[in-house]
């Protein structure tokens, strides 16, 4: 059987998944967490606590600030120390809630975590309609855990005139070095399948596809076994090619349909959710548990680990030393360099890359007009052109060349034999163009 994949562009970077097969280890709860109110795409959440308030594990501490927003919950019991500025991994200021626990709090949390019994029976879950499931997803603050952090409940509520036909579970994990989704599937296949069923009911569809790249045979076998008796759910192995985990590329691989330029993925009838998001939906509905932690991969070049870490844990409490040349949050293709270890781990943190082989770039050389970046681009763009337009601050021309369609996968920079910082310039230009587009839309609607 020929494995499916997307047709335009793509590359094959070295996988380097040394954490594959390493069991998930739960990191002890920290004594203090820092919870930024912006851990998702959309409006920042609004704090509902103040300095001195006592909170319990699982309490909501910041409410969604709009429809495209997400609630924030505390993973530890304790006292609100302050609401102050924290620094993002890139050093930018963001409002955050600081919570500190004492010995009694930690004992209460240990007892709560030991009691892992579901809060709803199978019959109670079966009685929930689609709207009730969406409401529980929204209340739990669930976002896309593949890194995009788009609020999950928003995807489950397509705009008027749109209709979902299937739910695609993104279990591709095409980013090199990362294995957290792989191990989540190996260790929790039954729970993930239940989460997929819930997402299908919430979306009002009868078909679900769990898409996994073919380099994860153990995960594929586990998911096939867990879903074999569940009507409407198919496990679809895919050809290994980066960036297959991109939403538009995944839809093309699974359905053969292309998302039109400027349109939402729902235009193809597909709703895409990450496999870790499906697991979080299971926890929210069956256990009444919001997102309090997530699984991430630590990769330092010599060994890899898969850890379950509480949201808001400071990086310095996860990384055991501070003499690494560079720390990248995410994978080597789309990850961003952390400027400080005092920044907190958030919902979208899928990996911490410490391998020194990714710490340095090759010297930049002149463009040789080879077209490798064009061949690699999965969006059919001309990266060398839009990068140059961005470097020259030709924002209008960059918009005409569809810079907004860039998914920032890094395939162009990877493929460039001259080590040009193509994506760096495109990111700057895309930010300028998207800001201009939003400003025009706001002026039109005012």
PDB file of C-alpha atoms in Angstrom, residues 132-319:
ATOM      1  CA  UNK A 132     -21.953  20.028  26.397  1.00  0.00           C
ATOM      2  CA  UNK A 133     -18.648  18.529  25.256  1.00  0.00           C
ATOM      3  CA  UNK A 134     -17.589  21.819  23.630  1.00  0.00           C
ATOM      4  CA  UNK A 135     -18.457  23.649  26.858  1.00  0.00           C
ATOM      5  CA  UNK A 136     -16.286  21.253  28.881  1.00  0.00           C
ATOM      6  CA  UNK A 137     -13.404  21.685  26.431  1.00  0.00           C
ATOM      7  CA  UNK A 138     -13.747  25.457  26.713  1.00  0.00           C
ATOM      8  CA  UNK A 139     -13.948  25.386  30.518  1.00  0.00           C
ATOM      9  CA  UNK A 140     -10.808  23.215  30.680  1.00  0.00           C
ATOM     10  CA  UNK A 141      -8.773  25.769  28.721  1.00  0.00           C
ATOM     11  CA  UNK A 142      -7.752  23.213  26.101  1.00  0.00           C
ATOM     12  CA  UNK A 143      -5.671  24.502  23.201  1.00  0.00           C
ATOM     13  CA  UNK A 144      -3.773  22.907  20.343  1.00  0.00           C
ATOM     14  CA  UNK A 145      -0.883  21.150  22.068  1.00  0.00           C
ATOM     15  CA  UNK A 146       1.171  20.643  18.934  1.00  0.00           C
ATOM     16  CA  UNK A 147       2.566  24.133  19.399  1.00  0.00           C
ATOM     17  CA  UNK A 148       0.029  26.375  17.653  1.00  0.00           C
ATOM     18  CA  UNK A 149      -2.088  26.727  20.852  1.00  0.00           C
ATOM     19  CA  UNK A 150      -5.288  27.651  19.003  1.00  0.00           C
ATOM     20  CA  UNK A 151      -8.239  27.296  21.435  1.00  0.00           C
ATOM     21  CA  UNK A 152      -9.777  23.856  20.789  1.00  0.00           C
ATOM     22  CA  UNK A 153     -13.374  24.908  21.390  1.00  0.00           C
ATOM     23  CA  UNK A 154     -13.144  27.528  18.632  1.00  0.00           C
ATOM     24  CA  UNK A 155     -12.190  24.898  16.055  1.00  0.00           C
ATOM     25  CA  UNK A 156     -15.163  22.818  17.178  1.00  0.00           C
ATOM     26  CA  UNK A 157     -17.529  25.724  16.399  1.00  0.00           C
ATOM     27  CA  UNK A 158     -17.121  26.383  12.633  1.00  0.00           C
ATOM     28  CA  UNK A 159     -18.338  29.758  11.324  1.00  0.00           C
ATOM     29  CA  UNK A 160     -21.796  30.006   9.708  1.00  0.00           C
ATOM     30  CA  UNK A 161     -21.906  28.403   6.296  1.00  0.00           C
ATOM     31  CA  UNK A 162     -19.175  25.890   7.160  1.00  0.00           C
ATOM     32  CA  UNK A 163     -19.768  22.234   7.929  1.00  0.00           C
ATOM     33  CA  UNK A 164     -17.358  19.671   9.302  1.00  0.00           C
ATOM     34  CA  UNK A 165     -17.138  16.268   7.622  1.00  0.00           C
ATOM     35  CA  UNK A 166     -14.329  14.652   9.586  1.00  0.00           C
ATOM     36  CA  UNK A 167     -11.933  15.160  12.476  1.00  0.00           C
ATOM     37  CA  UNK A 168      -8.242  14.600  11.722  1.00  0.00           C
ATOM     38  CA  UNK A 169      -6.015  13.833  14.681  1.00  0.00           C
ATOM     39  CA  UNK A 170      -2.519  15.168  14.065  1.00  0.00           C
ATOM     40  CA  UNK A 171      -0.248  12.463  15.464  1.00  0.00           C
ATOM     41  CA  UNK A 172       2.414  13.048  12.803  1.00  0.00           C
ATOM     42  CA  UNK A 173       5.107  14.590  15.048  1.00  0.00           C
ATOM     43  CA  UNK A 174       7.303  15.365  12.031  1.00  0.00           C
ATOM     44  CA  UNK A 175       9.575  17.801  13.898  1.00  0.00           C
ATOM     45  CA  UNK A 176      12.999  16.189  14.431  1.00  0.00           C
ATOM     46  CA  UNK A 177      14.047  15.274  18.000  1.00  0.00           C
ATOM     47  CA  UNK A 178      10.535  15.266  19.497  1.00  0.00           C
ATOM     48  CA  UNK A 179       8.905  12.041  20.729  1.00  0.00           C
ATOM     49  CA  UNK A 180       6.341  13.202  23.293  1.00  0.00           C
ATOM     50  CA  UNK A 181       3.309  12.464  21.080  1.00  0.00           C
ATOM     51  CA  UNK A 182       4.780   9.118  20.067  1.00  0.00           C
ATOM     52  CA  UNK A 183       5.112   8.019  23.689  1.00  0.00           C
ATOM     53  CA  UNK A 184       1.710   9.427  24.641  1.00  0.00           C
ATOM     54  CA  UNK A 185       0.158   7.150  22.008  1.00  0.00           C
ATOM     55  CA  UNK A 186       2.150   4.126  23.133  1.00  0.00           C
ATOM     56  CA  UNK A 187       1.196   4.593  26.794  1.00  0.00           C
ATOM     57  CA  UNK A 188      -2.373   5.962  26.551  1.00  0.00           C
ATOM     58  CA  UNK A 189      -3.975   4.676  23.341  1.00  0.00           C
ATOM     59  CA  UNK A 190      -7.358   3.873  24.890  1.00  0.00           C
ATOM     60  CA  UNK A 191      -7.729   7.297  26.479  1.00  0.00           C
ATOM     61  CA  UNK A 192      -6.735   9.005  23.230  1.00  0.00           C
ATOM     62  CA  UNK A 193      -9.347   7.049  21.262  1.00  0.00           C
ATOM     63  CA  UNK A 194     -12.000   8.106  23.779  1.00  0.00           C
ATOM     64  CA  UNK A 195     -10.857  11.688  23.279  1.00  0.00           C
ATOM     65  CA  UNK A 196     -11.193  11.274  19.511  1.00  0.00           C
ATOM     66  CA  UNK A 197     -14.732   9.955  19.955  1.00  0.00           C
ATOM     67  CA  UNK A 198     -15.578  13.019  22.053  1.00  0.00           C
ATOM     68  CA  UNK A 199     -14.118  15.377  19.441  1.00  0.00           C
ATOM     69  CA  UNK A 200     -16.154  13.670  16.720  1.00  0.00           C
ATOM     70  CA  UNK A 201     -19.352  14.051  18.737  1.00  0.00           C
ATOM     71  CA  UNK A 202     -18.539  17.673  19.517  1.00  0.00           C
ATOM     72  CA  UNK A 203     -17.973  18.381  15.819  1.00  0.00           C
ATOM     73  CA  UNK A 204     -21.035  16.415  14.746  1.00  0.00           C
ATOM     74  CA  UNK A 205     -19.126  14.061  12.424  1.00  0.00           C
ATOM     75  CA  UNK A 206     -19.047  10.286  12.035  1.00  0.00           C
ATOM     76  CA  UNK A 207     -15.500   9.957  10.715  1.00  0.00           C
ATOM     77  CA  UNK A 208     -12.209  10.391  12.518  1.00  0.00           C
ATOM     78  CA  UNK A 209      -8.719   9.826  11.103  1.00  0.00           C
ATOM     79  CA  UNK A 210      -5.675   9.408  13.339  1.00  0.00           C
ATOM     80  CA  UNK A 211      -2.761  10.316  11.065  1.00  0.00           C
ATOM     81  CA  UNK A 212       0.686   9.031  12.098  1.00  0.00           C
ATOM     82  CA  UNK A 213       3.951   9.083  10.172  1.00  0.00           C
ATOM     83  CA  UNK A 214       5.239   5.612   9.366  1.00  0.00           C
ATOM     84  CA  UNK A 215       8.371   5.989  11.520  1.00  0.00           C
ATOM     85  CA  UNK A 216       6.281   5.258  14.645  1.00  0.00           C
ATOM     86  CA  UNK A 217       5.311   1.581  14.216  1.00  0.00           C
ATOM     87  CA  UNK A 218       4.717   0.966  17.924  1.00  0.00           C
ATOM     88  CA  UNK A 219       2.350   3.951  18.178  1.00  0.00           C
ATOM     89  CA  UNK A 220       0.539   2.891  14.999  1.00  0.00           C
ATOM     90  CA  UNK A 221       0.048  -0.635  16.357  1.00  0.00           C
ATOM     91  CA  UNK A 222      -1.195   0.683  19.716  1.00  0.00           C
ATOM     92  CA  UNK A 223      -3.680   3.062  18.126  1.00  0.00           C
ATOM     93  CA  UNK A 224      -4.968   0.439  15.681  1.00  0.00           C
ATOM     94  CA  UNK A 225      -5.530  -1.985  18.557  1.00  0.00           C
ATOM     95  CA  UNK A 226      -7.312   0.635  20.692  1.00  0.00           C
ATOM     96  CA  UNK A 227      -9.562   1.861  17.864  1.00  0.00           C
ATOM     97  CA  UNK A 228     -10.320  -1.463  16.160  1.00  0.00           C
ATOM     98  CA  UNK A 229     -13.768  -1.786  17.744  1.00  0.00           C
ATOM     99  CA  UNK A 230     -14.722   1.883  17.541  1.00  0.00           C
ATOM    100  CA  UNK A 231     -16.900   2.700  14.526  1.00  0.00           C
ATOM    101  CA  UNK A 232     -15.798   5.574  12.314  1.00  0.00           C
ATOM    102  CA  UNK A 233     -12.183   5.865  13.514  1.00  0.00           C
ATOM    103  CA  UNK A 234      -9.344   5.025  11.134  1.00  0.00           C
ATOM    104  CA  UNK A 235      -5.616   4.987  11.813  1.00  0.00           C
ATOM    105  CA  UNK A 236      -3.806   6.254   8.694  1.00  0.00           C
ATOM    106  CA  UNK A 237      -0.021   5.742   8.425  1.00  0.00           C
ATOM    107  CA  UNK A 238       1.627   8.469   6.338  1.00  0.00           C
ATOM    108  CA  UNK A 239       4.889   8.774   4.455  1.00  0.00           C
ATOM    109  CA  UNK A 240       7.660  10.458   6.456  1.00  0.00           C
ATOM    110  CA  UNK A 241       8.119  13.987   5.138  1.00  0.00           C
ATOM    111  CA  UNK A 242       8.507  17.353   6.818  1.00  0.00           C
ATOM    112  CA  UNK A 243       6.345  19.452   7.463  1.00  0.00           C
ATOM    113  CA  UNK A 244       3.570  16.870   7.331  1.00  0.00           C
ATOM    114  CA  UNK A 245       2.302  18.091  10.695  1.00  0.00           C
ATOM    115  CA  UNK A 246       1.369  21.448   9.193  1.00  0.00           C
ATOM    116  CA  UNK A 247      -2.427  21.714   9.250  1.00  0.00           C
ATOM    117  CA  UNK A 248      -2.788  22.398   5.534  1.00  0.00           C
ATOM    118  CA  UNK A 249      -0.249  19.749   4.569  1.00  0.00           C
ATOM    119  CA  UNK A 250      -1.943  17.166   6.783  1.00  0.00           C
ATOM    120  CA  UNK A 251      -5.371  17.878   5.311  1.00  0.00           C
ATOM    121  CA  UNK A 252      -3.905  17.489   1.823  1.00  0.00           C
ATOM    122  CA  UNK A 253      -2.259  14.188   2.760  1.00  0.00           C
ATOM    123  CA  UNK A 254      -5.367  12.699   4.393  1.00  0.00           C
ATOM    124  CA  UNK A 255      -8.140  14.027   2.131  1.00  0.00           C
ATOM    125  CA  UNK A 256      -6.390  15.106  -1.063  1.00  0.00           C
ATOM    126  CA  UNK A 257      -8.027  18.523  -0.690  1.00  0.00           C
ATOM    127  CA  UNK A 258      -6.129  21.807  -0.683  1.00  0.00           C
ATOM    128  CA  UNK A 259      -7.046  24.640   1.674  1.00  0.00           C
ATOM    129  CA  UNK A 260      -7.650  27.692  -0.565  1.00  0.00           C
ATOM    130  CA  UNK A 261      -5.379  30.699  -0.046  1.00  0.00           C
ATOM    131  CA  UNK A 262      -6.838  32.929   2.660  1.00  0.00           C
ATOM    132  CA  UNK A 263      -9.433  30.341   3.685  1.00  0.00           C
ATOM    133  CA  UNK A 264      -9.789  28.423   6.933  1.00  0.00           C
ATOM    134  CA  UNK A 265      -9.083  24.670   7.022  1.00  0.00           C
ATOM    135  CA  UNK A 266     -12.791  24.048   7.649  1.00  0.00           C
ATOM    136  CA  UNK A 267     -13.296  25.025   3.981  1.00  0.00           C
ATOM    137  CA  UNK A 268     -12.179  21.451   3.195  1.00  0.00           C
ATOM    138  CA  UNK A 269     -14.608  19.981   5.729  1.00  0.00           C
ATOM    139  CA  UNK A 270     -11.795  19.001   8.095  1.00  0.00           C
ATOM    140  CA  UNK A 271     -11.192  19.880  11.743  1.00  0.00           C
ATOM    141  CA  UNK A 272      -7.627  19.125  12.846  1.00  0.00           C
ATOM    142  CA  UNK A 273      -6.680  18.550  16.488  1.00  0.00           C
ATOM    143  CA  UNK A 274      -3.365  17.378  17.924  1.00  0.00           C
ATOM    144  CA  UNK A 275      -3.192  13.910  19.498  1.00  0.00           C
ATOM    145  CA  UNK A 276      -2.189  15.402  22.876  1.00  0.00           C
ATOM    146  CA  UNK A 277      -5.218  17.678  22.597  1.00  0.00           C
ATOM    147  CA  UNK A 278      -7.417  14.595  22.132  1.00  0.00           C
ATOM    148  CA  UNK A 279      -5.925  13.133  25.319  1.00  0.00           C
ATOM    149  CA  UNK A 280      -6.590  16.425  27.142  1.00  0.00           C
ATOM    150  CA  UNK A 281     -10.210  16.312  25.962  1.00  0.00           C
ATOM    151  CA  UNK A 282     -10.535  12.823  27.446  1.00  0.00           C
ATOM    152  CA  UNK A 283      -9.152  14.089  30.782  1.00  0.00           C
ATOM    153  CA  UNK A 284     -11.469  17.108  30.739  1.00  0.00           C
ATOM    154  CA  UNK A 285     -14.634  15.111  30.106  1.00  0.00           C
ATOM    155  CA  UNK A 286     -14.015  11.903  32.056  1.00  0.00           C
ATOM    156  CA  UNK A 287     -11.907  13.333  34.909  1.00  0.00           C
ATOM    157  CA  UNK A 288     -13.197  16.921  34.928  1.00  0.00           C
ATOM    158  CA  UNK A 289      -9.542  17.985  34.723  1.00  0.00           C
ATOM    159  CA  UNK A 290      -8.360  21.147  32.960  1.00  0.00           C
ATOM    160  CA  UNK A 291      -4.924  21.415  31.346  1.00  0.00           C
ATOM    161  CA  UNK A 292      -2.578  21.332  34.330  1.00  0.00           C
ATOM    162  CA  UNK A 293       0.430  19.707  32.700  1.00  0.00           C
ATOM    163  CA  UNK A 294       1.715  18.391  29.402  1.00  0.00           C
ATOM    164  CA  UNK A 295       4.243  15.915  28.049  1.00  0.00           C
ATOM    165  CA  UNK A 296       7.374  17.334  26.423  1.00  0.00           C
ATOM    166  CA  UNK A 297      10.666  15.964  25.131  1.00  0.00           C
ATOM    167  CA  UNK A 298      14.080  16.930  26.510  1.00  0.00           C
ATOM    168  CA  UNK A 299      16.843  16.392  23.951  1.00  0.00           C
ATOM    169  CA  UNK A 300      20.451  17.175  24.826  1.00  0.00           C
ATOM    170  CA  UNK A 301      22.274  15.281  22.094  1.00  0.00           C
ATOM    171  CA  UNK A 302      23.438  12.363  24.236  1.00  0.00           C
ATOM    172  CA  UNK A 303      20.110  11.214  25.604  1.00  0.00           C
ATOM    173  CA  UNK A 304      16.461  12.112  25.433  1.00  0.00           C
ATOM    174  CA  UNK A 305      13.679  12.115  27.980  1.00  0.00           C
ATOM    175  CA  UNK A 306       9.906  12.446  27.839  1.00  0.00           C
ATOM    176  CA  UNK A 307       8.582  14.312  30.853  1.00  0.00           C
ATOM    177  CA  UNK A 308       5.128  15.243  32.114  1.00  0.00           C
ATOM    178  CA  UNK A 309       5.597  18.751  33.491  1.00  0.00           C
ATOM    179  CA  UNK A 310       3.230  21.111  35.293  1.00  0.00           C
ATOM    180  CA  UNK A 311       2.262  24.213  33.330  1.00  0.00           C
ATOM    181  CA  UNK A 312       4.077  27.245  34.722  1.00  0.00           C
ATOM    182  CA  UNK A 313       7.207  25.358  35.827  1.00  0.00           C
ATOM    183  CA  UNK A 314      10.288  27.535  35.389  1.00  0.00           C
ATOM    184  CA  UNK A 315      12.722  26.195  32.780  1.00  0.00           C
ATOM    185  CA  UNK A 316      15.511  26.296  35.352  1.00  0.00           C
ATOM    186  CA  UNK A 317      13.542  23.707  37.369  1.00  0.00           C
ATOM    187  CA  UNK A 318      13.357  21.400  34.332  1.00  0.00           C
ATOM    188  CA  UNK A 319      16.844  21.790  32.857  1.00  0.00           C
TER     189      UNK A 319
END
